[in-house]
Amino acid sequence: LMEKRAQCVLTWLNVISQSCDPLCHQVSVAIHDEVKYLIPLLRADLKLPRHITHVWHGLLLTLLAVPSFKAHLANAYADTYRQVTAEYARGLGILDKSLYTLSVQFLNRVTYVQDLVRERNLLDILSTSLLETLRVAIIKD
C-alpha cells in the first residue's frame, strides 16, 4: 500500500511539473534540498522497486529542465557517487535501471562539471570509486 501511494504521489508530481514551467519550478524547489531529499533518494535508488524508480526517474527528467534543480541534483550525485558505486560493485542493483544513467543530463555540460570538480572534488571521487571497484573485482586466491 505504501509503495502504491509513493508511486501515485510521484506520478502526480510529474503531471503537475509537466503542466507548466512555474509549477515545474515550484516542484523542483520543494525537493531540491540535497541533504533532506536528494541524497537519501539517490542512496536508495538501487534498492527501490522498479515501479517506483520508473516514475521517480520520470519526475527527475522533467525537473532537470530547471537549471537550479539540475545543479542541486549534480551536487547530490557527486556526494553519493562513491557510496552508490561501492554498493553496485558488491552486486546491489541494476546499473541500467539506476538513476546514475541520468548523469549525462549534467555531466555533458561544462559548467556543471567544472563546478563539481571545483566544489565537490569530482575527479578524486571518480578515480577513488574506480580504484575501489577494481579492488572489489580482484579475485583472491
Short mmCIF file of C-alpha atoms in Angstrom, two decimals:
data_model
loop_
_atom_site.label_atom_id
_atom_site.label_comp_id
_atom_site.label_asym_id
_atom_site.label_seq_id
_atom_site.Cartn_x
_atom_site.Cartn_y
_atom_site.Cartn_z
CA LEU A 1 0.00 0.00 0.00
CA MET A 2 2.81 2.44 0.87
CA GLU A 3 4.62 1.69 -2.39
CA LYS A 4 1.46 2.35 -4.36
CA ARG A 5 0.99 5.67 -2.55
CA ALA A 6 4.59 6.66 -3.27
CA GLN A 7 4.13 5.77 -6.93
CA CYS A 8 0.91 7.81 -7.13
CA VAL A 9 2.49 10.84 -5.45
CA LEU A 10 5.49 10.76 -7.78
CA THR A 11 3.23 10.39 -10.80
CA TRP A 12 1.08 13.30 -9.60
CA LEU A 13 4.14 15.50 -9.06
CA ASN A 14 5.33 14.68 -12.56
CA VAL A 15 1.96 15.57 -14.08
CA ILE A 16 1.95 18.87 -12.19
CA SER A 17 5.55 19.57 -13.23
CA GLN A 18 4.80 18.92 -16.87
CA SER A 19 1.72 21.15 -16.86
CA CYS A 20 3.61 24.48 -16.91
CA ASP A 21 7.03 25.96 -16.18
CA PRO A 22 6.08 27.81 -12.95
CA LEU A 23 4.70 24.62 -11.39
CA CYS A 24 7.74 22.66 -12.56
CA HIS A 25 9.91 25.24 -10.83
CA GLN A 26 7.84 25.01 -7.63
CA VAL A 27 8.08 21.21 -7.50
CA SER A 28 11.82 21.41 -8.12
CA VAL A 29 12.23 23.91 -5.28
CA ALA A 30 10.19 21.68 -2.98
CA ILE A 31 12.51 18.71 -3.42
CA HIS A 32 15.87 20.27 -4.32
CA ASP A 33 17.19 20.14 -0.75
CA GLU A 34 20.20 17.88 -1.22
CA VAL A 35 20.59 16.67 2.35
CA LYS A 36 16.90 16.23 3.15
CA TYR A 37 15.64 14.68 -0.12
CA LEU A 38 18.07 14.17 -2.97
CA ILE A 39 20.95 12.43 -1.21
CA PRO A 40 18.74 9.90 0.62
CA LEU A 41 16.81 9.16 -2.58
CA LEU A 42 19.99 8.76 -4.61
CA ARG A 43 21.40 6.40 -1.99
CA ALA A 44 18.20 4.38 -2.01
CA ASP A 45 17.83 4.31 -5.79
CA LEU A 46 19.40 0.88 -6.32
CA LYS A 47 17.15 -0.57 -3.64
CA LEU A 48 13.82 0.88 -4.78
CA PRO A 49 11.27 -1.29 -6.60
CA ARG A 50 11.25 -0.86 -10.36
CA HIS A 51 7.76 0.67 -10.49
CA ILE A 52 8.88 3.39 -8.05
CA THR A 53 12.15 4.12 -9.84
CA HIS A 54 10.35 4.35 -13.17
CA VAL A 55 8.12 7.22 -12.01
CA TRP A 56 10.87 8.77 -9.86
CA HIS A 57 13.27 8.93 -12.80
CA GLY A 58 10.49 10.34 -14.98
CA LEU A 59 9.91 13.12 -12.46
CA LEU A 60 13.62 13.88 -12.28
CA LEU A 61 13.87 14.09 -16.07
CA THR A 62 11.06 16.62 -16.03
CA LEU A 63 12.64 18.65 -13.22
CA LEU A 64 16.04 18.69 -14.92
CA ALA A 65 14.59 21.38 -17.18
CA VAL A 66 15.04 23.73 -14.19
CA PRO A 67 18.73 24.79 -14.13
CA SER A 68 18.90 25.26 -10.35
CA PHE A 69 17.45 21.79 -9.80
CA LYS A 70 19.95 20.33 -12.25
CA ALA A 71 22.77 21.90 -10.21
CA HIS A 72 21.38 20.50 -6.94
CA LEU A 73 20.97 17.04 -8.47
CA ALA A 74 24.52 17.19 -9.83
CA ASN A 75 25.81 18.06 -6.34
CA ALA A 76 23.86 15.22 -4.75
CA TYR A 77 25.15 12.89 -7.47
CA ALA A 78 28.75 13.79 -6.64
CA ASP A 79 28.11 13.48 -2.91
CA THR A 80 26.64 9.97 -3.23
CA TYR A 81 28.62 8.56 -6.15
CA ARG A 82 31.26 6.76 -4.12
CA GLN A 83 28.80 5.00 -1.81
CA VAL A 84 26.39 4.02 -4.58
CA THR A 85 29.20 2.78 -6.80
CA ALA A 86 30.57 0.67 -3.94
CA GLU A 87 27.15 -0.92 -3.42
CA TYR A 88 26.80 -1.60 -7.13
CA ALA A 89 30.29 -3.16 -7.23
CA ARG A 90 29.17 -5.54 -4.48
CA GLY A 91 26.23 -6.65 -6.62
CA LEU A 92 23.42 -4.40 -5.45
CA GLY A 93 21.10 -3.05 -8.13
CA ILE A 94 20.96 -2.98 -11.91
CA LEU A 95 23.08 -0.23 -13.42
CA ASP A 96 20.94 0.47 -16.48
CA LYS A 97 17.91 0.90 -14.18
CA SER A 98 19.80 3.26 -11.89
CA LEU A 99 19.33 6.98 -11.50
CA TYR A 100 23.00 7.28 -12.37
CA THR A 101 22.14 6.82 -16.04
CA LEU A 102 20.63 10.32 -15.84
CA SER A 103 24.03 11.81 -15.08
CA VAL A 104 24.51 12.52 -18.76
CA GLN A 105 21.98 15.31 -18.28
CA PHE A 106 24.55 17.35 -16.35
CA LEU A 107 27.92 15.68 -16.98
CA ASN A 108 27.81 16.76 -20.61
CA ARG A 109 27.62 20.44 -19.61
CA VAL A 110 30.97 22.11 -18.98
CA THR A 111 29.63 24.50 -16.36
CA TYR A 112 28.22 21.73 -14.17
CA VAL A 113 31.34 19.60 -14.49
CA GLN A 114 33.64 22.50 -13.64
CA ASP A 115 31.55 23.29 -10.56
CA LEU A 116 31.60 19.64 -9.47
CA VAL A 117 35.35 19.39 -9.95
CA ARG A 118 35.97 22.63 -8.07
CA GLU A 119 33.35 22.39 -5.32
CA ARG A 120 32.80 18.64 -4.88
CA ASN A 121 36.20 17.20 -5.88
CA LEU A 122 34.56 15.12 -8.63
CA LEU A 123 37.78 13.84 -10.22
CA ASP A 124 39.01 12.45 -6.91
CA ILE A 125 35.61 10.86 -6.27
CA LEU A 126 35.55 9.21 -9.70
CA SER A 127 39.13 7.93 -9.54
CA THR A 128 38.74 6.66 -5.96
CA SER A 129 35.49 4.92 -6.90
CA LEU A 130 37.17 3.27 -9.87
CA LEU A 131 40.03 2.04 -7.68
CA GLU A 132 37.61 0.72 -5.04
CA THR A 133 35.52 -1.02 -7.69
CA LEU A 134 38.60 -2.67 -9.16
CA ARG A 135 39.63 -3.84 -5.68
CA VAL A 136 36.23 -5.49 -5.22
CA ALA A 137 36.64 -7.18 -8.60
CA ILE A 138 40.05 -8.70 -7.77
CA ILE A 139 39.78 -12.44 -7.31
CA LYS A 140 41.80 -13.55 -4.32
CA ASP A 141 43.40 -16.99 -4.25
#
